[in-house]
Amino acid sequence: MSSSSSSALQQQVTLLELVDRVLNKGVVLTGDITLSVADVDLVYVGLRLLLTSVSTLEQPHGDEK
Amino acid sequence: MTLHVYALTERPATLPAITGIEASELETVEVGELDAIVSPVAGEEANEAAVLAHAGVVDGVFARNAAVLPVRFGTGFSDAASLSAAIGGRVDKLQRALELVRGNVEIGLRVGLGTHPETPRTGSGRDYLTGRLARVRAAERAAGEIHGPLAGAAHADTVTVLPTPELLLSAAYLVARDEVDAFRKRIAELDGRHPELTFVCTGPWPPYSFATVDTGP
């Protein structure tokens, strides 16, 4: 892999990992208003559409224990 | 108005000099021995700007406080009393999680398989299953050779082997802030020993993967 494509991959994976963390990880609180999984998934899909070139490094949403 | 929650810290929290979602002002709400970092927003709404603003606040809080638990995006409370009530009974559990992450950062690692030979569709179903099982076992062995030494050097870890057919493993490691360079060097060494695999290391992150404390009822 060339260094430029490697660095582009790094950037894309970093954004993907950021979105995974913000939406799927962290302390889960039961709030008065909690966004539905469907609402969050829409954003998730929107952000991931920007990241098609990392499809080979994708991990299915919500697949973790 | 809704109080959107970004993160939990030990009291007193040091707030970053930034605003939250929709340029709202950050505040702290005291819950037992903890501080919750919140801001008033018009309502919980899922959009890209809100997700990125949430991440920005978590980063800012993480940069200024030794022990921070990011809160999952998308939770709002009608007022401080309601937030306190939701967290109140679980302060002990959260304090233990804060102890674990104190002074540490999260390093992410994804290792992609360069190639993944398709299972030949010829032959019997038995051959197919045997071949597939052999490949899963080989992947588990290869993942163990990479994950084992890294987990040994980390305070905590999470790993999923073969989360997709193209990915050998996806992992997160909790590492002391001042050991990040040494840890990245270990990953680089493993990368060098495995030219057939694609290593992508990310972070340091706030410890999102080690804050998955369920405080629901």
mmCIF file of C-alpha atoms in Angstrom:
data_model
loop_
_atom_site.group_PDB
_atom_site.id
_atom_site.type_symbol
_atom_site.label_atom_id
_atom_site.label_comp_id
_atom_site.label_asym_id
_atom_site.label_seq_id
_atom_site.Cartn_x
_atom_site.Cartn_y
_atom_site.Cartn_z
ATOM 1 C CA MET A 1 0.000 0.000 0.000
ATOM 2 C CA SER A 2 1.401 3.455 -0.883
ATOM 3 C CA SER A 3 1.904 5.916 1.940
ATOM 4 C CA SER A 4 -0.714 8.334 0.558
ATOM 5 C CA SER A 5 -3.452 5.725 0.329
ATOM 6 C CA SER A 6 -2.378 4.417 3.714
ATOM 7 C CA SER A 7 -2.816 7.873 5.228
ATOM 8 C CA ALA A 8 -6.213 8.329 3.528
ATOM 9 C CA LEU A 9 -7.258 4.961 4.940
ATOM 10 C CA GLN A 10 -6.070 6.031 8.371
ATOM 11 C CA GLN A 11 -8.208 9.192 8.202
ATOM 12 C CA GLN A 12 -11.300 7.324 7.052
ATOM 13 C CA VAL A 13 -10.941 4.615 9.645
ATOM 14 C CA THR A 14 -10.447 7.266 12.326
ATOM 15 C CA LEU A 15 -13.757 8.943 11.414
ATOM 16 C CA LEU A 16 -15.516 5.576 11.247
ATOM 17 C CA GLU A 17 -14.126 4.609 14.638
ATOM 18 C CA LEU A 18 -15.193 7.979 16.076
ATOM 19 C CA VAL A 19 -18.775 7.471 14.932
ATOM 20 C CA ASP A 20 -18.777 3.889 16.243
ATOM 21 C CA ARG A 21 -17.614 5.073 19.625
ATOM 22 C CA VAL A 22 -19.970 8.038 20.024
ATOM 23 C CA LEU A 23 -23.042 6.044 18.945
ATOM 24 C CA ASN A 24 -22.292 2.556 20.275
ATOM 25 C CA LYS A 25 -19.998 2.938 23.267
ATOM 26 C CA GLY A 26 -19.963 4.925 26.472
ATOM 27 C CA VAL A 27 -22.088 4.931 29.585
ATOM 28 C CA VAL A 28 -25.708 4.086 28.808
ATOM 29 C CA LEU A 29 -28.140 6.269 30.761
ATOM 30 C CA THR A 30 -31.883 5.957 30.766
ATOM 31 C CA GLY A 31 -33.007 9.493 30.076
ATOM 32 C CA ASP A 32 -36.346 11.221 29.896
ATOM 33 C CA ILE A 33 -35.668 11.584 26.193
ATOM 34 C CA THR A 34 -33.634 8.859 24.545
ATOM 35 C CA LEU A 35 -33.165 8.864 20.805
ATOM 36 C CA SER A 36 -34.565 5.784 19.166
ATOM 37 C CA VAL A 37 -32.190 3.322 17.577
ATOM 38 C CA ALA A 38 -33.859 4.173 14.258
ATOM 39 C CA ASP A 39 -33.037 7.903 14.643
ATOM 40 C CA VAL A 40 -29.436 7.182 15.514
ATOM 41 C CA ASP A 41 -29.129 4.647 12.725
ATOM 42 C CA LEU A 42 -30.126 7.282 10.183
ATOM 43 C CA VAL A 43 -27.187 9.469 11.197
ATOM 44 C CA TYR A 44 -24.981 6.432 11.334
ATOM 45 C CA VAL A 45 -25.870 5.414 7.814
ATOM 46 C CA GLY A 46 -25.459 9.011 6.602
ATOM 47 C CA LEU A 47 -21.971 9.266 8.044
ATOM 48 C CA ARG A 48 -20.973 5.846 6.826
ATOM 49 C CA LEU A 49 -22.031 6.641 3.273
ATOM 50 C CA LEU A 50 -19.123 9.075 3.288
ATOM 51 C CA LEU A 51 -16.847 6.207 4.153
ATOM 52 C CA THR A 52 -17.515 3.685 1.432
ATOM 53 C CA SER A 53 -13.847 3.318 0.604
ATOM 54 C CA VAL A 54 -13.195 1.674 3.936
ATOM 55 C CA SER A 55 -15.832 -0.966 3.335
ATOM 56 C CA THR A 56 -13.224 -3.670 3.706
ATOM 57 C CA LEU A 57 -12.539 -2.547 7.254
ATOM 58 C CA GLU A 58 -16.129 -2.078 8.267
ATOM 59 C CA GLN A 59 -17.681 -3.727 11.220
ATOM 60 C CA PRO A 60 -21.412 -4.306 11.289
ATOM 61 C CA HIS A 61 -23.253 -1.822 13.495
ATOM 62 C CA GLY A 62 -24.300 -3.227 16.834
ATOM 63 C CA ASP A 63 -22.517 -6.498 16.334
ATOM 64 C CA GLU A 64 -20.556 -6.316 19.538
ATOM 65 C CA LYS A 65 -21.382 -7.939 22.808
ATOM 66 C CA MET B 1 -35.242 22.484 26.835
ATOM 67 C CA THR B 2 -33.438 19.233 27.456
ATOM 68 C CA LEU B 3 -30.181 18.583 29.301
ATOM 69 C CA HIS B 4 -27.937 16.652 26.936
ATOM 70 C CA VAL B 5 -25.303 14.575 28.777
ATOM 71 C CA TYR B 6 -21.771 14.297 27.356
ATOM 72 C CA ALA B 7 -19.608 12.732 30.033
ATOM 73 C CA LEU B 8 -19.169 11.920 33.714
ATOM 74 C CA THR B 9 -16.099 12.896 35.745
ATOM 75 C CA GLU B 10 -14.888 13.096 39.305
ATOM 76 C CA ARG B 11 -15.795 16.328 41.040
ATOM 77 C CA PRO B 12 -14.682 19.009 40.505
ATOM 78 C CA ALA B 13 -14.747 18.716 36.729
ATOM 79 C CA THR B 14 -12.709 21.221 34.700
ATOM 80 C CA LEU B 15 -14.846 22.399 31.792
ATOM 81 C CA PRO B 16 -13.239 23.010 28.389
ATOM 82 C CA ALA B 17 -13.607 26.503 26.904
ATOM 83 C CA ILE B 18 -15.918 25.336 24.107
ATOM 84 C CA THR B 19 -19.653 25.116 23.562
ATOM 85 C CA GLY B 20 -21.771 22.031 23.044
ATOM 86 C CA ILE B 21 -24.522 21.033 20.599
ATOM 87 C CA GLU B 22 -26.145 24.091 18.918
ATOM 88 C CA ALA B 23 -23.496 26.313 20.592
ATOM 89 C CA SER B 24 -25.071 25.674 24.009
ATOM 90 C CA GLU B 25 -23.120 26.539 27.185
ATOM 91 C CA LEU B 26 -21.590 23.624 29.093
ATOM 92 C CA GLU B 27 -22.520 23.159 32.747
ATOM 93 C CA THR B 28 -21.932 20.588 35.448
ATOM 94 C CA VAL B 29 -24.603 18.781 37.444
ATOM 95 C CA GLU B 30 -23.511 17.237 40.754
ATOM 96 C CA VAL B 31 -24.517 13.609 41.204
ATOM 97 C CA GLY B 32 -23.149 12.069 44.396
ATOM 98 C CA GLU B 33 -19.353 12.307 44.134
ATOM 99 C CA LEU B 34 -19.530 12.770 40.375
ATOM 100 C CA ASP B 35 -19.983 15.667 37.994
ATOM 101 C CA ALA B 36 -22.074 15.206 34.872
ATOM 102 C CA ILE B 37 -21.113 17.467 31.951
ATOM 103 C CA VAL B 38 -24.313 18.702 30.299
ATOM 104 C CA SER B 39 -25.719 21.524 28.194
ATOM 105 C CA PRO B 40 -29.265 22.696 27.530
ATOM 106 C CA VAL B 41 -30.407 21.911 23.976
ATOM 107 C CA ALA B 42 -33.738 22.475 22.240
ATOM 108 C CA GLY B 43 -34.311 18.725 22.115
ATOM 109 C CA GLU B 44 -32.444 15.522 21.457
ATOM 110 C CA GLU B 45 -31.965 15.288 17.744
ATOM 111 C CA ALA B 46 -29.811 12.884 15.790
ATOM 112 C CA ASN B 47 -27.800 14.678 13.124
ATOM 113 C CA GLU B 48 -24.176 14.738 12.062
ATOM 114 C CA ALA B 49 -23.433 18.146 13.599
ATOM 115 C CA ALA B 50 -24.811 17.015 16.963
ATOM 116 C CA VAL B 51 -22.801 13.776 16.898
ATOM 117 C CA LEU B 52 -19.582 15.645 16.100
ATOM 118 C CA ALA B 53 -20.300 18.353 18.714
ATOM 119 C CA HIS B 54 -20.861 15.617 21.315
ATOM 120 C CA ALA B 55 -17.514 14.027 20.385
ATOM 121 C CA GLY B 56 -15.809 17.440 20.576
ATOM 122 C CA VAL B 57 -17.049 18.072 24.108
ATOM 123 C CA VAL B 58 -15.991 14.581 25.238
ATOM 124 C CA ASP B 59 -12.512 15.245 23.784
ATOM 125 C CA GLY B 60 -12.318 18.642 25.522
ATOM 126 C CA VAL B 61 -13.385 17.242 28.895
ATOM 127 C CA PHE B 62 -11.006 14.305 28.461
ATOM 128 C CA ALA B 63 -8.079 16.664 27.804
ATOM 129 C CA ARG B 64 -8.654 18.507 31.100
ATOM 130 C CA ASN B 65 -9.652 15.773 33.544
ATOM 131 C CA ALA B 66 -7.784 12.645 34.642
ATOM 132 C CA ALA B 67 -10.814 10.335 34.853
ATOM 133 C CA VAL B 68 -13.633 10.706 32.324
ATOM 134 C CA LEU B 69 -16.430 8.358 31.269
ATOM 135 C CA PRO B 70 -17.953 9.348 27.911
ATOM 136 C CA VAL B 71 -21.743 8.997 27.840
ATOM 137 C CA ARG B 72 -23.341 7.416 24.788
ATOM 138 C CA PHE B 73 -24.846 9.984 22.406
ATOM 139 C CA GLY B 74 -28.578 10.549 22.462
ATOM 140 C CA THR B 75 -29.715 10.865 26.051
ATOM 141 C CA GLY B 76 -31.540 13.905 27.418
ATOM 142 C CA PHE B 77 -33.043 14.770 30.784
ATOM 143 C CA SER B 78 -35.789 17.240 31.550
ATOM 144 C CA ASP B 79 -33.829 18.725 34.472
ATOM 145 C CA ALA B 80 -30.908 18.198 36.861
ATOM 146 C CA ALA B 81 -33.078 16.404 39.437
ATOM 147 C CA SER B 82 -34.152 13.867 36.862
ATOM 148 C CA LEU B 83 -30.518 13.287 35.819
ATOM 149 C CA SER B 84 -29.460 12.818 39.447
ATOM 150 C CA ALA B 85 -32.255 10.348 39.986
ATOM 151 C CA ALA B 86 -31.207 8.325 36.915
ATOM 152 C CA ILE B 87 -27.564 8.057 38.004
ATOM 153 C CA GLY B 88 -27.977 8.209 41.783
ATOM 154 C CA GLY B 89 -28.218 4.495 42.517
ATOM 155 C CA ARG B 90 -25.249 3.619 40.326
ATOM 156 C CA VAL B 91 -22.633 6.064 41.537
ATOM 157 C CA ASP B 92 -20.533 3.248 43.082
ATOM 158 C CA LYS B 93 -20.398 1.322 39.823
ATOM 159 C CA LEU B 94 -19.487 4.487 37.917
ATOM 160 C CA GLN B 95 -16.759 5.359 40.419
ATOM 161 C CA ARG B 96 -15.178 1.944 39.867
ATOM 162 C CA ALA B 97 -15.263 2.573 36.126
ATOM 163 C CA LEU B 98 -13.641 5.989 36.701
ATOM 164 C CA GLU B 99 -10.888 4.301 38.745
ATOM 165 C CA LEU B 100 -10.205 1.923 35.853
ATOM 166 C CA VAL B 101 -9.870 4.669 33.246
ATOM 167 C CA ARG B 102 -8.044 7.248 35.381
ATOM 168 C CA GLY B 103 -4.879 8.425 33.627
ATOM 169 C CA ASN B 104 -5.508 6.065 30.721
ATOM 170 C CA VAL B 105 -6.429 6.463 27.072
ATOM 171 C CA GLU B 106 -7.946 4.080 24.558
ATOM 172 C CA ILE B 107 -6.059 2.852 21.498
ATOM 173 C CA GLY B 108 -8.083 1.284 18.686
ATOM 174 C CA LEU B 109 -6.749 -1.393 16.347
ATOM 175 C CA ARG B 110 -8.280 -2.978 13.277
ATOM 176 C CA VAL B 111 -6.367 -5.645 11.427
ATOM 177 C CA GLY B 112 -7.582 -6.379 7.911
ATOM 178 C CA LEU B 113 -6.933 -9.629 6.098
ATOM 179 C CA GLY B 114 -5.102 -8.797 2.877
ATOM 180 C CA THR B 115 -6.884 -11.594 1.076
ATOM 181 C CA HIS B 116 -9.580 -13.972 2.135
ATOM 182 C CA PRO B 117 -9.741 -16.991 -0.125
ATOM 183 C CA GLU B 118 -13.314 -17.978 -0.801
ATOM 184 C CA THR B 119 -14.330 -21.386 0.361
ATOM 185 C CA PRO B 120 -14.433 -23.635 -2.725
ATOM 186 C CA ARG B 121 -18.053 -24.423 -3.441
ATOM 187 C CA THR B 122 -17.159 -27.743 -4.992
ATOM 188 C CA GLY B 123 -16.970 -30.894 -2.932
ATOM 189 C CA SER B 124 -19.252 -32.097 -0.217
ATOM 190 C CA GLY B 125 -20.939 -30.023 2.443
ATOM 191 C CA ARG B 126 -18.650 -31.755 4.878
ATOM 192 C CA ASP B 127 -15.528 -30.543 3.005
ATOM 193 C CA TYR B 128 -16.952 -27.044 2.984
ATOM 194 C CA LEU B 129 -17.558 -27.017 6.724
ATOM 195 C CA THR B 130 -14.175 -28.589 7.480
ATOM 196 C CA GLY B 131 -12.403 -25.978 5.353
ATOM 197 C CA ARG B 132 -14.342 -23.173 6.911
ATOM 198 C CA LEU B 133 -13.656 -24.372 10.434
ATOM 199 C CA ALA B 134 -9.943 -24.682 9.654
ATOM 200 C CA ARG B 135 -9.903 -21.069 8.465
ATOM 201 C CA VAL B 136 -11.715 -19.816 11.553
ATOM 202 C CA ARG B 137 -9.231 -21.685 13.772
ATOM 203 C CA ALA B 138 -6.284 -20.261 11.813
ATOM 204 C CA ALA B 139 -7.746 -16.763 12.196
ATOM 205 C CA GLU B 140 -8.201 -17.227 15.941
ATOM 206 C CA ARG B 141 -4.598 -18.354 16.229
ATOM 207 C CA ALA B 142 -3.309 -15.412 14.166
ATOM 208 C CA ALA B 143 -5.498 -12.974 16.129
ATOM 209 C CA GLY B 144 -4.169 -14.400 19.386
ATOM 210 C CA GLU B 145 -0.572 -13.845 18.279
ATOM 211 C CA ILE B 146 -1.345 -10.165 17.719
ATOM 212 C CA HIS B 147 -3.822 -9.516 20.510
ATOM 213 C CA GLY B 148 -2.079 -11.540 23.238
ATOM 214 C CA PRO B 149 1.062 -9.434 23.666
ATOM 215 C CA LEU B 150 -0.901 -6.170 23.272
ATOM 216 C CA ALA B 151 -3.473 -7.198 25.898
ATOM 217 C CA GLY B 152 -0.558 -8.112 28.178
ATOM 218 C CA ALA B 153 0.785 -4.562 27.908
ATOM 219 C CA ALA B 154 -2.626 -2.882 28.451
ATOM 220 C CA HIS B 155 -4.663 -2.259 31.614
ATOM 221 C CA ALA B 156 -7.813 -3.595 29.930
ATOM 222 C CA ASP B 157 -8.863 -4.691 26.459
ATOM 223 C CA THR B 158 -11.806 -5.674 24.303
ATOM 224 C CA VAL B 159 -11.458 -7.747 21.146
ATOM 225 C CA THR B 160 -13.705 -9.236 18.486
ATOM 226 C CA VAL B 161 -12.104 -11.833 16.202
ATOM 227 C CA LEU B 162 -13.399 -11.966 12.614
ATOM 228 C CA PRO B 163 -16.066 -9.253 13.073
ATOM 229 C CA THR B 164 -16.396 -9.343 9.276
ATOM 230 C CA PRO B 165 -14.928 -11.814 6.762
ATOM 231 C CA GLU B 166 -12.367 -9.169 5.719
ATOM 232 C CA LEU B 167 -11.295 -8.182 9.216
ATOM 233 C CA LEU B 168 -9.103 -10.436 11.358
ATOM 234 C CA LEU B 169 -9.780 -8.492 14.522
ATOM 235 C CA SER B 170 -11.117 -5.273 15.956
ATOM 236 C CA ALA B 171 -9.777 -4.357 19.368
ATOM 237 C CA ALA B 172 -9.491 -1.551 21.904
ATOM 238 C CA TYR B 173 -6.782 -1.247 24.560
ATOM 239 C CA LEU B 174 -6.709 0.869 27.703
ATOM 240 C CA VAL B 175 -3.195 2.291 27.994
ATOM 241 C CA ALA B 176 -1.546 4.807 30.356
ATOM 242 C CA ARG B 177 -1.246 8.242 28.712
ATOM 243 C CA ASP B 178 2.542 8.180 29.015
ATOM 244 C CA GLU B 179 2.808 4.674 27.544
ATOM 245 C CA VAL B 180 1.021 5.452 24.282
ATOM 246 C CA ASP B 181 4.228 5.789 22.243
ATOM 247 C CA ALA B 182 5.629 2.504 23.543
ATOM 248 C CA PHE B 183 2.309 0.784 22.837
ATOM 249 C CA ARG B 184 2.161 2.138 19.282
ATOM 250 C CA LYS B 185 5.698 0.856 18.796
ATOM 251 C CA ARG B 186 4.567 -2.643 19.799
ATOM 252 C CA ILE B 187 1.791 -2.422 17.210
ATOM 253 C CA ALA B 188 4.267 -1.213 14.570
ATOM 254 C CA GLU B 189 6.534 -4.166 15.353
ATOM 255 C CA LEU B 190 3.641 -6.625 14.950
ATOM 256 C CA ASP B 191 2.704 -4.845 11.716
ATOM 257 C CA GLY B 192 6.260 -5.330 10.478
ATOM 258 C CA ARG B 193 6.111 -9.043 11.262
ATOM 259 C CA HIS B 194 2.836 -9.462 9.337
ATOM 260 C CA PRO B 195 3.244 -7.906 5.872
ATOM 261 C CA GLU B 196 0.211 -9.921 4.691
ATOM 262 C CA LEU B 197 -2.129 -8.029 7.056
ATOM 263 C CA THR B 198 -3.281 -4.386 7.122
ATOM 264 C CA PHE B 199 -2.900 -2.754 10.528
ATOM 265 C CA VAL B 200 -4.810 0.456 11.264
ATOM 266 C CA CYS B 201 -4.190 1.934 14.696
ATOM 267 C CA THR B 202 -6.334 4.855 15.933
ATOM 268 C CA GLY B 203 -6.353 7.071 18.997
ATOM 269 C CA PRO B 204 -5.591 8.010 21.616
ATOM 270 C CA TRP B 205 -9.325 8.186 22.317
ATOM 271 C CA PRO B 206 -11.265 9.001 25.441
ATOM 272 C CA PRO B 207 -12.054 5.570 26.963
ATOM 273 C CA TYR B 208 -15.383 5.048 25.158
ATOM 274 C CA SER B 209 -14.973 1.265 24.976
ATOM 275 C CA PHE B 210 -14.270 0.991 28.709
ATOM 276 C CA ALA B 211 -17.192 3.121 29.842
ATOM 277 C CA THR B 212 -19.904 0.760 28.678
ATOM 278 C CA VAL B 213 -21.513 0.651 32.105
ATOM 279 C CA ASP B 214 -25.195 -0.047 31.773
ATOM 280 C CA THR B 215 -27.001 2.165 34.245
ATOM 281 C CA GLY B 216 -30.463 1.352 33.018
ATOM 282 C CA PRO B 217 -33.114 -0.039 35.352
#
